Coordinates of C-alpha atoms and ligand atoms in Angstrom, one line a residue:
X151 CA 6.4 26.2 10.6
X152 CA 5.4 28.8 13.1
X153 CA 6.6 29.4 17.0
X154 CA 3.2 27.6 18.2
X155 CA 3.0 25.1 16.1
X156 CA 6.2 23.3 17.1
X157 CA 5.6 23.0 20.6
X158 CA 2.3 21.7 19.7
X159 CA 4.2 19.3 17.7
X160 CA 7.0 18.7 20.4
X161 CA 4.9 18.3 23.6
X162 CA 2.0 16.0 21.4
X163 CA 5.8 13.9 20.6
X164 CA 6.9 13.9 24.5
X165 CA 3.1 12.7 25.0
X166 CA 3.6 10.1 22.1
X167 CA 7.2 9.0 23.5
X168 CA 6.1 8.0 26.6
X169 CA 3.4 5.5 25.5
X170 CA 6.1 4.4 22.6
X171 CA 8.5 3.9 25.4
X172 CA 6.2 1.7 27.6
X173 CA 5.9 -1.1 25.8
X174 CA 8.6 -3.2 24.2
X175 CA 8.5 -6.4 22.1
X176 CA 9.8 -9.8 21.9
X177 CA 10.6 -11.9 18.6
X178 CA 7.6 -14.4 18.7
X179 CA 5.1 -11.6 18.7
X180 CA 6.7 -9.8 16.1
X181 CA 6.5 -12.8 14.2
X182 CA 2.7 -12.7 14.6
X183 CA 2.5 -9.1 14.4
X184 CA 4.1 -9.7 10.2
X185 CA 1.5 -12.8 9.8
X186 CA -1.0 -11.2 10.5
X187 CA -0.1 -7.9 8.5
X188 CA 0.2 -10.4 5.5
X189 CA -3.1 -12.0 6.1
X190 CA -5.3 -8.6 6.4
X191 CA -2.8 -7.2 3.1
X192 CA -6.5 -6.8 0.9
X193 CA -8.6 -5.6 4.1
X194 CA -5.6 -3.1 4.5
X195 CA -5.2 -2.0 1.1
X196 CA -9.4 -1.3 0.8
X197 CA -9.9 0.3 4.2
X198 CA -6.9 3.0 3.1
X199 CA -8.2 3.4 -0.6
X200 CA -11.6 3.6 0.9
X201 CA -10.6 6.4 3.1
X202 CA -7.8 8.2 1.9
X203 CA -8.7 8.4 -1.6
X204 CA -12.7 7.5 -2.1
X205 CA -13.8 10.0 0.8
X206 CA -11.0 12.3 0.4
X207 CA -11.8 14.9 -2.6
X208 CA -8.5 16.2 -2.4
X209 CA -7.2 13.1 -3.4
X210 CA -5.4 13.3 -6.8
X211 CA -6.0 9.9 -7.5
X212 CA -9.3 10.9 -7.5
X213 CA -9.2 12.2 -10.8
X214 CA -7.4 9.4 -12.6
X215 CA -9.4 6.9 -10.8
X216 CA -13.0 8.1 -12.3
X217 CA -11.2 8.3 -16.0
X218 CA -10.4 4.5 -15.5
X219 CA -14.1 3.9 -14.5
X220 CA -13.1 2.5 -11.4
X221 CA -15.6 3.0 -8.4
X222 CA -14.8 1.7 -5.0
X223 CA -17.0 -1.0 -5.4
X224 CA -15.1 -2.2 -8.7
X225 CA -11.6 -1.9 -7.0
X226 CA -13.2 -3.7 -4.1
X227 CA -14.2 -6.8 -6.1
X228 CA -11.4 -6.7 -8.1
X229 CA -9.2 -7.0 -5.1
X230 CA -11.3 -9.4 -3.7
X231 CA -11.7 -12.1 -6.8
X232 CA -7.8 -11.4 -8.3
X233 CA -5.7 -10.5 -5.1
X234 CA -4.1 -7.0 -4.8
X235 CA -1.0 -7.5 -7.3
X236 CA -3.7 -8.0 -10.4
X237 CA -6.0 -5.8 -9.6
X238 CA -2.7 -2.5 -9.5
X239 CA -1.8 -4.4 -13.0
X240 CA -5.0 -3.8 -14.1
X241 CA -5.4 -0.2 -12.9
X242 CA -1.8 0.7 -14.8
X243 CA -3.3 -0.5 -17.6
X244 CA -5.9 2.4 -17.4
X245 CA -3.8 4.7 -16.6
X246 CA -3.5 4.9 -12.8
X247 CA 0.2 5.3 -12.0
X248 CA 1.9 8.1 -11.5
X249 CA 5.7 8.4 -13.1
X250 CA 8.6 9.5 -10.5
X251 CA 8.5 13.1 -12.4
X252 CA 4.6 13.6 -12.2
X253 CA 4.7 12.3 -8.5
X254 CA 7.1 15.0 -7.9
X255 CA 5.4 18.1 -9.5
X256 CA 7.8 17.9 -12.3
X257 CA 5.5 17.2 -15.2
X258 CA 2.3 17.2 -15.8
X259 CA 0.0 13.8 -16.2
X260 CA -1.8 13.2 -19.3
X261 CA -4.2 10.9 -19.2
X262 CA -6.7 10.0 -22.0
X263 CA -6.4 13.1 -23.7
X264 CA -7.0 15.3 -20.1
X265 CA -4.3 16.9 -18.0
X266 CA -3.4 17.1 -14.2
X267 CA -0.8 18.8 -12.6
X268 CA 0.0 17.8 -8.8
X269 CA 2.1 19.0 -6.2
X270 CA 4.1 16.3 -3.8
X271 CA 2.2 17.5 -0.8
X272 CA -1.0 16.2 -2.0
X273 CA 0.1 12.9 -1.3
X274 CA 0.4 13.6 2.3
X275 CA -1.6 11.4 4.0
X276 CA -4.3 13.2 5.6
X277 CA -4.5 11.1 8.4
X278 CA -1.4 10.7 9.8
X279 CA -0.3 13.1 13.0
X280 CA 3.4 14.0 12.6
X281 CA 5.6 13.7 15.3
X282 CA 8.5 15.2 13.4
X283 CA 9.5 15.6 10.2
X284 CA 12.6 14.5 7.8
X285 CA 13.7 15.0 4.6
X286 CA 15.6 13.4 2.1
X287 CA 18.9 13.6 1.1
X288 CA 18.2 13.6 -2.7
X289 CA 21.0 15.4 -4.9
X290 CA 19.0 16.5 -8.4
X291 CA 15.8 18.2 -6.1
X292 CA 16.2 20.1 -3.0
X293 CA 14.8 17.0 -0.7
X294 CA 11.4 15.8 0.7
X295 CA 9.8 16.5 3.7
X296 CA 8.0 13.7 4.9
X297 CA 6.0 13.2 8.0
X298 CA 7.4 10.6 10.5
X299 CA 5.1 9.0 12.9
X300 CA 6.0 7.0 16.0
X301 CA 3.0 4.5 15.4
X302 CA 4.8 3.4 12.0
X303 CA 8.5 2.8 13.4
X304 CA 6.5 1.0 16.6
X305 CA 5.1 -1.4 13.8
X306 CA 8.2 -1.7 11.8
X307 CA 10.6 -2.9 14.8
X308 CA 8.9 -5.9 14.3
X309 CA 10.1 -6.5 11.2
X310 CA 14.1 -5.7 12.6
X311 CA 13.4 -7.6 15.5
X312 CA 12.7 -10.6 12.9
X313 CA 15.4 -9.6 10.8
X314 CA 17.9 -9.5 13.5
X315 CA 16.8 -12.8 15.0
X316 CA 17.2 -14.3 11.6
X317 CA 20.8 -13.1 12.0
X318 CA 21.6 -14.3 15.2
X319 CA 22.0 -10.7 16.6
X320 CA 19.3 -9.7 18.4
X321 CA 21.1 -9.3 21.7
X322 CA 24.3 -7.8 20.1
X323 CA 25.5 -4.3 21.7
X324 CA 24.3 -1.8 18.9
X325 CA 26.6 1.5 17.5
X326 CA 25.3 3.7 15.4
X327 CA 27.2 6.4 13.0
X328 CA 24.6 7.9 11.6
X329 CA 23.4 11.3 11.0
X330 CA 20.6 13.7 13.0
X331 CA 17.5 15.1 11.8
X332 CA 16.8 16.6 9.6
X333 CA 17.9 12.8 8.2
X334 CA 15.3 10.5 10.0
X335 CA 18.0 7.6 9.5
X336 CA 19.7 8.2 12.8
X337 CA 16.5 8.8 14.9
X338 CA 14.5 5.6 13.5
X339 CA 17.6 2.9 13.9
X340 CA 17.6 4.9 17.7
X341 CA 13.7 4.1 17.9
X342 CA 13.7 0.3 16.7
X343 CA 16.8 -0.4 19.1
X344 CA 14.8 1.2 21.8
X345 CA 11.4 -0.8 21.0
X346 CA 14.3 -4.3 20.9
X347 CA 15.0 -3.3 24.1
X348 CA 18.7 -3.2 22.8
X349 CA 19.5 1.0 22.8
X350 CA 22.7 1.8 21.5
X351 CA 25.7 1.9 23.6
X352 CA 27.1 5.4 21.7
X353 CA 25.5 7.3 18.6
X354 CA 28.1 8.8 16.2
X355 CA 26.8 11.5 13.8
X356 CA 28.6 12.2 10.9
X357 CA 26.8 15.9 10.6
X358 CA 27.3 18.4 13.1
X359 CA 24.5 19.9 14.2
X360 CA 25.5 23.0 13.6
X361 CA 26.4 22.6 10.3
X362 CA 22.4 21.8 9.2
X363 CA 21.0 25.0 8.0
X364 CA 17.3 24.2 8.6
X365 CA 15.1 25.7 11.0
X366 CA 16.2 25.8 14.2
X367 CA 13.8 23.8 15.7
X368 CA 14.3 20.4 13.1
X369 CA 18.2 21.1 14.9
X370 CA 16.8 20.8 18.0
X371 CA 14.4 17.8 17.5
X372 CA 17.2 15.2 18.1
X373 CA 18.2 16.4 20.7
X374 CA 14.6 17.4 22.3
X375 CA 13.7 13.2 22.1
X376 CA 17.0 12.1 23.4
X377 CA 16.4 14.2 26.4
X378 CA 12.6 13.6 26.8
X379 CA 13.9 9.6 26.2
X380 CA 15.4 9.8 29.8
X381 CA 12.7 11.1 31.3
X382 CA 10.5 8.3 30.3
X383 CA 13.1 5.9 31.3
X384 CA 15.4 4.9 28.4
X385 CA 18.2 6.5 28.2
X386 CA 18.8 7.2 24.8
X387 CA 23.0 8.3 23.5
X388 CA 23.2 11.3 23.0
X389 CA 24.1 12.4 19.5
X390 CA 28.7 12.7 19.3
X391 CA 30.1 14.6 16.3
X392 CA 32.3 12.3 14.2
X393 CA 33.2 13.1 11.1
X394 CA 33.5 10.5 7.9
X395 CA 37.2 10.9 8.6
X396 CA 37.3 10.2 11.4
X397 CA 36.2 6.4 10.9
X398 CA 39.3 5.0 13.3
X399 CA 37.3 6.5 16.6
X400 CA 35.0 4.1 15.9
X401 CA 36.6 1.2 15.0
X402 CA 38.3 2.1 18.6
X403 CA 35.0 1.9 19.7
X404 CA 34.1 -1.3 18.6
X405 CA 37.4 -3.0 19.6
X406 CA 36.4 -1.8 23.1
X407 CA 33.0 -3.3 22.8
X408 CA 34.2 -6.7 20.9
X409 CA 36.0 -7.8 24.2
X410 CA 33.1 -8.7 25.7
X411 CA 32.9 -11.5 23.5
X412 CA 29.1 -10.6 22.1
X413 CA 30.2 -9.4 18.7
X414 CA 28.4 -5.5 17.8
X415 CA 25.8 -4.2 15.7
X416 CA 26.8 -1.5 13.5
X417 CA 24.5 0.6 12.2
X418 CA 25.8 3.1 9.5
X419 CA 25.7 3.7 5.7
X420 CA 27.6 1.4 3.1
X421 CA 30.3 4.1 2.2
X422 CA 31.2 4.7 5.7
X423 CA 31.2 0.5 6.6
X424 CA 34.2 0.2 4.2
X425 CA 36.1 3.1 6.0
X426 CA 35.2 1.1 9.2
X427 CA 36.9 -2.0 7.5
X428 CA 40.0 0.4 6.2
X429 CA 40.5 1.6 9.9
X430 CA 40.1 -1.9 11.3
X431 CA 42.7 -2.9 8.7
X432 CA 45.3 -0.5 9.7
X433 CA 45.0 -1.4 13.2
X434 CA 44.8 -5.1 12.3
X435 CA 41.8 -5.3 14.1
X436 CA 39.9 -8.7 12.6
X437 CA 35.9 -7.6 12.7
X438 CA 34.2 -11.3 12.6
X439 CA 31.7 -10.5 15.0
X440 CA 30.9 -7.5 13.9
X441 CA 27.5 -7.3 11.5
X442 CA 27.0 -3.9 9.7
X443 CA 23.2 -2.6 9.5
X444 CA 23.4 -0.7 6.0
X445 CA 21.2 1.8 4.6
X446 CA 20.4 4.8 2.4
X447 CA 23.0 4.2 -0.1
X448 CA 23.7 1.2 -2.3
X449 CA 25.5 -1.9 -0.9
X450 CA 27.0 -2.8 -4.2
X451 CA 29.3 -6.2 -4.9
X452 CA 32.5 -3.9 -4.1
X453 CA 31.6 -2.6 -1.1
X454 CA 30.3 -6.2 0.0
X455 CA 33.6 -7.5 -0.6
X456 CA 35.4 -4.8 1.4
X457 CA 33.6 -5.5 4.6
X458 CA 33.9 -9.4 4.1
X459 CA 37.5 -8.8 3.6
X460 CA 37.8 -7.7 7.0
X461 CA 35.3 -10.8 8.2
X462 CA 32.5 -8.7 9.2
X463 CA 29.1 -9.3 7.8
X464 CA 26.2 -7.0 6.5
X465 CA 22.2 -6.9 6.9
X466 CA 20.7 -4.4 4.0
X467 CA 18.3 -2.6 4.4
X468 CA 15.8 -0.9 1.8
X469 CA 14.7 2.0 3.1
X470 CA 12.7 5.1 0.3
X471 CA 11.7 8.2 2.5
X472 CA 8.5 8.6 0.3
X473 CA 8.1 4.9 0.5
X474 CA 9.1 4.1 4.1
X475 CA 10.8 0.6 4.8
X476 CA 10.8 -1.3 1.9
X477 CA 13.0 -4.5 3.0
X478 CA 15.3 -6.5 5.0
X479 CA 18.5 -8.0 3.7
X480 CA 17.4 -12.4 3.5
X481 CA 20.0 -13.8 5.7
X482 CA 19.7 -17.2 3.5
X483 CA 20.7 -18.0 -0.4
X484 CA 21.5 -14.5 -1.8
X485 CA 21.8 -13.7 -5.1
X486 CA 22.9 -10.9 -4.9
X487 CA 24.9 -8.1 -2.0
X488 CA 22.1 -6.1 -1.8
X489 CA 19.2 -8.9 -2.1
X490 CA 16.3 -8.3 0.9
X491 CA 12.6 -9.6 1.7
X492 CA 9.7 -7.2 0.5
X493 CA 8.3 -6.7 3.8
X494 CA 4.6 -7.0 2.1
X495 CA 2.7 -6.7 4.6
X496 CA 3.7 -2.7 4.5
X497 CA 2.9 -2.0 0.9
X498 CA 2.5 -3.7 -2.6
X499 CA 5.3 -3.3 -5.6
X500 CA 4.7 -3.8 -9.1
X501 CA 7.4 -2.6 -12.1
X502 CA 6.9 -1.3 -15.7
X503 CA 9.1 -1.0 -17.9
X504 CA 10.3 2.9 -19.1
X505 CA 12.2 5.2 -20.5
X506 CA 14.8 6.6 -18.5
X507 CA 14.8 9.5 -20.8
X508 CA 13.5 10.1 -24.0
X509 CA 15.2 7.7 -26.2
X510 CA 17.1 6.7 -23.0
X511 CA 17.7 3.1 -21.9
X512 CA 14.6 1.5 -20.5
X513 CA 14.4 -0.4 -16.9
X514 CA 11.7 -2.2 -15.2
X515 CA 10.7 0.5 -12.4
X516 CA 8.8 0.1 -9.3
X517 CA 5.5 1.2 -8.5
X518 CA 4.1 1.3 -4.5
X519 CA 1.0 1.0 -3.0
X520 CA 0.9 1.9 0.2
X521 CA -1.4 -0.5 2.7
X522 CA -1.3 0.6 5.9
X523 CA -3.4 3.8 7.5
X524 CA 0.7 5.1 9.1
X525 CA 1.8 5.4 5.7
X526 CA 3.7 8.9 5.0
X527 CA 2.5 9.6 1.6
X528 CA -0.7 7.9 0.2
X529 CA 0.7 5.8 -3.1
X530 CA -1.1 4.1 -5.5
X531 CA 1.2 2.9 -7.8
X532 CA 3.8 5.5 -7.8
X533 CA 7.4 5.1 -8.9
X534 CA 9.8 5.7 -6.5
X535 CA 13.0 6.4 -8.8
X536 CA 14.4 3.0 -8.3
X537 CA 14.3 0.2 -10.5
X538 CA 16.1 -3.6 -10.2
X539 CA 14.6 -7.1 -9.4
X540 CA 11.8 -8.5 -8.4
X541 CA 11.3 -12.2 -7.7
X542 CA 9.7 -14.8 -5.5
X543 CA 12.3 -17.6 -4.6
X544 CA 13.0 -20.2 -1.8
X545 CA 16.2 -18.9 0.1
X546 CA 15.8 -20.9 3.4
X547 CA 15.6 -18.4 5.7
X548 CA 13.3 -16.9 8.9
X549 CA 12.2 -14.4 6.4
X550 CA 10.6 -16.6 4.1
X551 CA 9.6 -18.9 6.5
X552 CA 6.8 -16.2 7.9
X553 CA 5.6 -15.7 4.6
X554 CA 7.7 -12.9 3.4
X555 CA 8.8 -15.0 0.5
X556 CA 9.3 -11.8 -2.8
X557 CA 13.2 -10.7 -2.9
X558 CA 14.3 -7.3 -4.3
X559 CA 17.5 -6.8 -5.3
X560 CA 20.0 -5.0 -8.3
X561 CA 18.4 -1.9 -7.3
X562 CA 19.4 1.7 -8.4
X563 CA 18.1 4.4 -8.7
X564 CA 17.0 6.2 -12.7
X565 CA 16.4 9.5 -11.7
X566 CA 19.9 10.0 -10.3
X567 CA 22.4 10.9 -13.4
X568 CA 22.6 12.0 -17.0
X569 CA 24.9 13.1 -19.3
X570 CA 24.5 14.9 -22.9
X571 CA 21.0 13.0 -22.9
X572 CA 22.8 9.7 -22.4
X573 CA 22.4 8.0 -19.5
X574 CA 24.2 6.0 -16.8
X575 CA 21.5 3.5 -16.6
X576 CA 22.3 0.3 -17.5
X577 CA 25.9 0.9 -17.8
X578 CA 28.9 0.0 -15.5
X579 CA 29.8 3.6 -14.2
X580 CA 29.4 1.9 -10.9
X581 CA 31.8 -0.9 -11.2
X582 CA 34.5 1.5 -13.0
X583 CA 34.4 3.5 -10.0
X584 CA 34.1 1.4 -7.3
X585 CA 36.1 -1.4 -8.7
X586 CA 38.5 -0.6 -11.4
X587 CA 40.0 2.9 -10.7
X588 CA 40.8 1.5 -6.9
X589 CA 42.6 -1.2 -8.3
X590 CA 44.9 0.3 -10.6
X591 CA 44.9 3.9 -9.1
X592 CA 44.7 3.6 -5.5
X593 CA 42.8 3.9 -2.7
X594 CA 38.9 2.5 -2.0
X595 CA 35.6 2.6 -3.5
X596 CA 35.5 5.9 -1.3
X597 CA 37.8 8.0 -2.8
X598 CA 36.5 8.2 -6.4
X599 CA 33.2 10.2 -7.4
X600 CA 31.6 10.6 -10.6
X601 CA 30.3 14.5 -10.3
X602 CA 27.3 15.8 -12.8
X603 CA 27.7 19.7 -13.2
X604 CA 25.0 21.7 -14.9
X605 CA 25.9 25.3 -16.1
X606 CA 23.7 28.6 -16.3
X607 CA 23.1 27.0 -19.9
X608 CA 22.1 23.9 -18.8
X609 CA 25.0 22.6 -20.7
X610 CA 26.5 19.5 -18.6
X611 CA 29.7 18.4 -17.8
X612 CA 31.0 15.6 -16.3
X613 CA 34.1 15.1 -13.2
X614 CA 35.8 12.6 -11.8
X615 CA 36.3 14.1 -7.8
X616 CA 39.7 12.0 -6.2
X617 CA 41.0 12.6 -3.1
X618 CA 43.7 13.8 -2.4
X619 CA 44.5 11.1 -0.4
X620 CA 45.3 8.8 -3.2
X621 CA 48.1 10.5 -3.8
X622 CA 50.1 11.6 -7.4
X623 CA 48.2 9.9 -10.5
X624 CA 48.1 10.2 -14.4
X625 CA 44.9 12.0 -14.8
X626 CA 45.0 11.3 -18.7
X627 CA 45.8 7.8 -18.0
X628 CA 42.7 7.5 -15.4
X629 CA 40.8 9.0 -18.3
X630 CA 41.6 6.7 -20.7
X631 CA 41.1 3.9 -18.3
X632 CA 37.4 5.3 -18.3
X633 CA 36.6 5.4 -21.0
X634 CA 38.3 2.2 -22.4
X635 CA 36.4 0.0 -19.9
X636 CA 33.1 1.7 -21.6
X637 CA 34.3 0.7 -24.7
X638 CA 34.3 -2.7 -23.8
X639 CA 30.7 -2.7 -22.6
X640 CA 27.3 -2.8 -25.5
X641 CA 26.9 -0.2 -28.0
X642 CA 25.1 2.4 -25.8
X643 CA 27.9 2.3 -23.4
X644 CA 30.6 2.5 -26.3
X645 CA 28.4 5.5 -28.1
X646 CA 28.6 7.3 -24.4
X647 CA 31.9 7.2 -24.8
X648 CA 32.7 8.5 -28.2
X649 CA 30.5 11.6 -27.0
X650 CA 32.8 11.7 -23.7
X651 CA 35.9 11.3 -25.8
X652 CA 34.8 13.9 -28.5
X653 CA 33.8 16.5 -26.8
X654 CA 36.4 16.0 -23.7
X655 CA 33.4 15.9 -20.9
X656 CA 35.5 14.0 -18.6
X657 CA 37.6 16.0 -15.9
X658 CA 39.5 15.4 -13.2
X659 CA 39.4 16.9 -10.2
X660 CA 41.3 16.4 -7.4
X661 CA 39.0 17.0 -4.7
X662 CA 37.2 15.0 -1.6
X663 CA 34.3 13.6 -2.6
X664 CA 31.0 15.1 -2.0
X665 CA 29.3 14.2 0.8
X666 CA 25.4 15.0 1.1
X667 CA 24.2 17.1 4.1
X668 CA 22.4 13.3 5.5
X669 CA 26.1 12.3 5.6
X670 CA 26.0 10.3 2.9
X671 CA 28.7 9.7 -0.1
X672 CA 26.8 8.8 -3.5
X673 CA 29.6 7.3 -6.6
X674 CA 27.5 9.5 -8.7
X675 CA 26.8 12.8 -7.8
X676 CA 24.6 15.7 -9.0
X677 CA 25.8 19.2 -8.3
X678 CA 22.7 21.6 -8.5
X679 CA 22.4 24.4 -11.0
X680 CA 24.0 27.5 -10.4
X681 CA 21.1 30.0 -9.9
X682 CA 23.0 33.0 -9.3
Ligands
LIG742 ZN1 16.0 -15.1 2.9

């Protein structure tokens, strides 16, 4: 991105911030804000595949969409006489979908005997003006860069102000300990709290800014709004180094803000909530009051236990950067820790079941459509790497009552780790990690990492990072321990670990675990190909 260009960009965001800033909303209009998202879905949906992808030549769906047969006018009545859901059934039956790998450039799609090959960036939606850009964290691929627009986080604070009115929490004092750009996470919580009228009282980022490597002028972005933010009348925290060890200076923090009897927000990823909890434990510090805001990583059952442990409580969040915001934990009958509400009214979800590789396990994958004109990325039914559950059920909560009634929830990601063509999918790598070795070994969920490593060769091999922290341990015994709880899971599981056992994959390493450069800590891990 050139000299000009970025202060195009930055004066068209101070422009932008102001009328973002002006305006702030209350929870009844929000309500009707979501209503009437969910009533217009169709209109929605055919006014963006009318434009985006009917007008637009350069649309790749384009291409797949006339091998179907499918004119607008087809899709139209389709939509119209069967609802939205059917109609993205039907067009996967023909062959309209794109697979997480061709989505990504990584393969090309075949398609009734013809072939495409498409780039990432042609599913940039051509409409959209970017106020500034973030990328994601994800560990196999160097990271998306995805366009971020103020109109879309002005419409989705209606669905947190919901949320956190569901919870009770609405007027709670908000902390954040989350990272800068080039990770939008920290800017968009920032931007919602602003538009609640509730800005946070300090923002904690786990990356230094000078430790991002990316352009200069990404660096400076956070920054840039924060100060522009006072201008315009909210004074927005400025950004305060903290590093994931460091977990204690905020649990200081929130001491200080619990005495005013009004309980706190925290907003932060799952891994570093249960270092909160740890800290809080030490000090003896009892967090009922407290409600965690959790994002970007995985809010398994042993991280949900951790933070109830220490009587706080925890509002999911399902958050894809290609994807946008996907959901909002229910605060009713959960089925599960990371259970939330499809916010529908954003975009529509339907799952096939595939390979995870070939001859892999097979899971029931998503696939988005994207309805609304802010969208990032145009999709029509894409996967977006993660798979899990999908079900319409009566919970009892605000959520539902406004009509956002389809939960989402056991949800990983497929795309994340392999071994010696077997994979993780399916299998209970998470639990071993995040439960077992803990237990008998030390330490939290926190300390342990399963770590991928591919050679020059390609050859992989698998490591177990510990820290240090957990002091002196049997590293064959820990081994064993792996591997025997495999053993006791089906035959895939107990095959995976024959070829572990065989060919000694398994290694211990007693090292921190890897943290991404969004701040986050993954239980499995990819470590990139040597090039050099
Ligand atoms: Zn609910």
């Amino acid at each position: 991105m050139s000299f000009i260009s970025d202060v195009v960009k930055y004066s068209r965001l101070a422009f932008n911030l102001r009328g973002f800033l002006s305006s702030t909303i209350n929870v009844e209009e929000s309500k009707q804000t979501v209503t009437a998202g969910l009533r217009n879905r169709e209109r929605n949906l055919l006014n963006l595949v009318q434009k985006g992808i009917y007008q637009n030549p350069k649309s790749p769906y384009t291409k797949l969409l006339q091998m179907a047969g499918c004119e607008y006018g087809d899709m139209e009545s389709l939509v119209n006489k069967e609802g939205i859901e059917a109609t993205l059934k039907k067009l996967l039956a023909e062959g309209v979908y794109l697979s997480w790998e061709e989505f990504k450039g990584k393969k090309e799609v075949v398609r009734g005997g013809r072939h495409f090959q498409f780039r990432e960036t042609d599913f940039d939606n051509p409409f959209l003006v970017s106020h500034f850009e973030a990328s994601s964290s994800a560990s196999r691929s160097a990271g998306t860069r995805v366009m971020m627009n103020l109109d879309r986080f002005s419409y989705q604070a209606n669905h947190a102000a919901v949320a956190f009115a569901a919870r009770g929490i609405l007027g709670s004092p908000i902390l954040l300990w989350m990272p800068i750009l080039p990770s939008g996470a920290g800017l968009v919580a920032v931007l919602w709290a602003a538009k609640m009228s509730n800005l946070p009282r300090r923002w904690f980022s786990p990356v230094e800014a000078r430790a991002i490597k990316p352009a200069l002028a990404k660096r400076l972005a956070t920054y840039y709004v924060v100060y522009a933010s006072r201008l315009f009348g909210a004074a927005f925290p400025k950004p305060e180094y903290l590093s994931l060890e460091q977990a204690h200076k905020v649990t200081d923090c929130l001491a200080e803000i619990l005495k005013e009897g009004r309980g706190c927000v925290l907003w932060t990823f799952a891994n570093s909530a249960v270092r909160v909890c740890q800290a809080a434990r030490e000090r003896q510090l009892e967090l009922s009051g407290v409600t965690f805001i959790l994002g970007g990583e995985p809010l398994t059952p042993a991280k949900m236990k951790e933070i109830r442990a220490a009587g706080a409580k925890a509002l999911n969040l399902y958050v894809a950067v290609e994807v946008g915001l996907i959901g909002f934990g229910c605060a009713g009958q959960t089925v599960a820790s990371d259970d939330v509400h499809h916010c529908k009214d954003l975009h529509a979800v339907i799952q096939h079941r595939r390979e995870t590789s070939p001859g892999g396990m097979s899971v029931d994958a998503f696939l988005f459509t994207s309805l609304l004109p802010k969208a990032p990325k145009i999709l029509l039914n894409v996967e977006s790497g993660d798979h899990g559950v999908i079900e319409t059920r009566h919970c009892g909560c605000q959520l539902e009552e406004l009509g956002l009634t389809d939960h989402i929830y056991s949800i990983r990601s497929f795309d994340k780790l392999t071994g010696e063509g077997m994979t993780f999918v399916g299998t209970d790598i998470l639990r071993i990690i995040e439960e077992v070795l803990p237990v008998k070994f030390g330490g939290t969920s926190a300390d342990y990492q399963m770590v991928e490593e591919e050679d020059e060769q390609g050859y992989t091999s698998l490591s177990l990072s510990v820290s240090p922290e957990v002091g002196a341990i049997d590293e064959g015994e820990l081994i064993k321990t792996i591997l025997s709880e495999l053993r006791k899971g089906k035959d895939t599981q107990r095959m995976m670990a024959e070829i572990w056992s065989q060919a000694k994959m398994l290694r211990v390493k007693r090292q921190r675990p890897f943290v991404t450069a969004a701040g986050k800590l993954l239980p499995l891990h990819i470590q990139k190909r040597k090039t050099s």
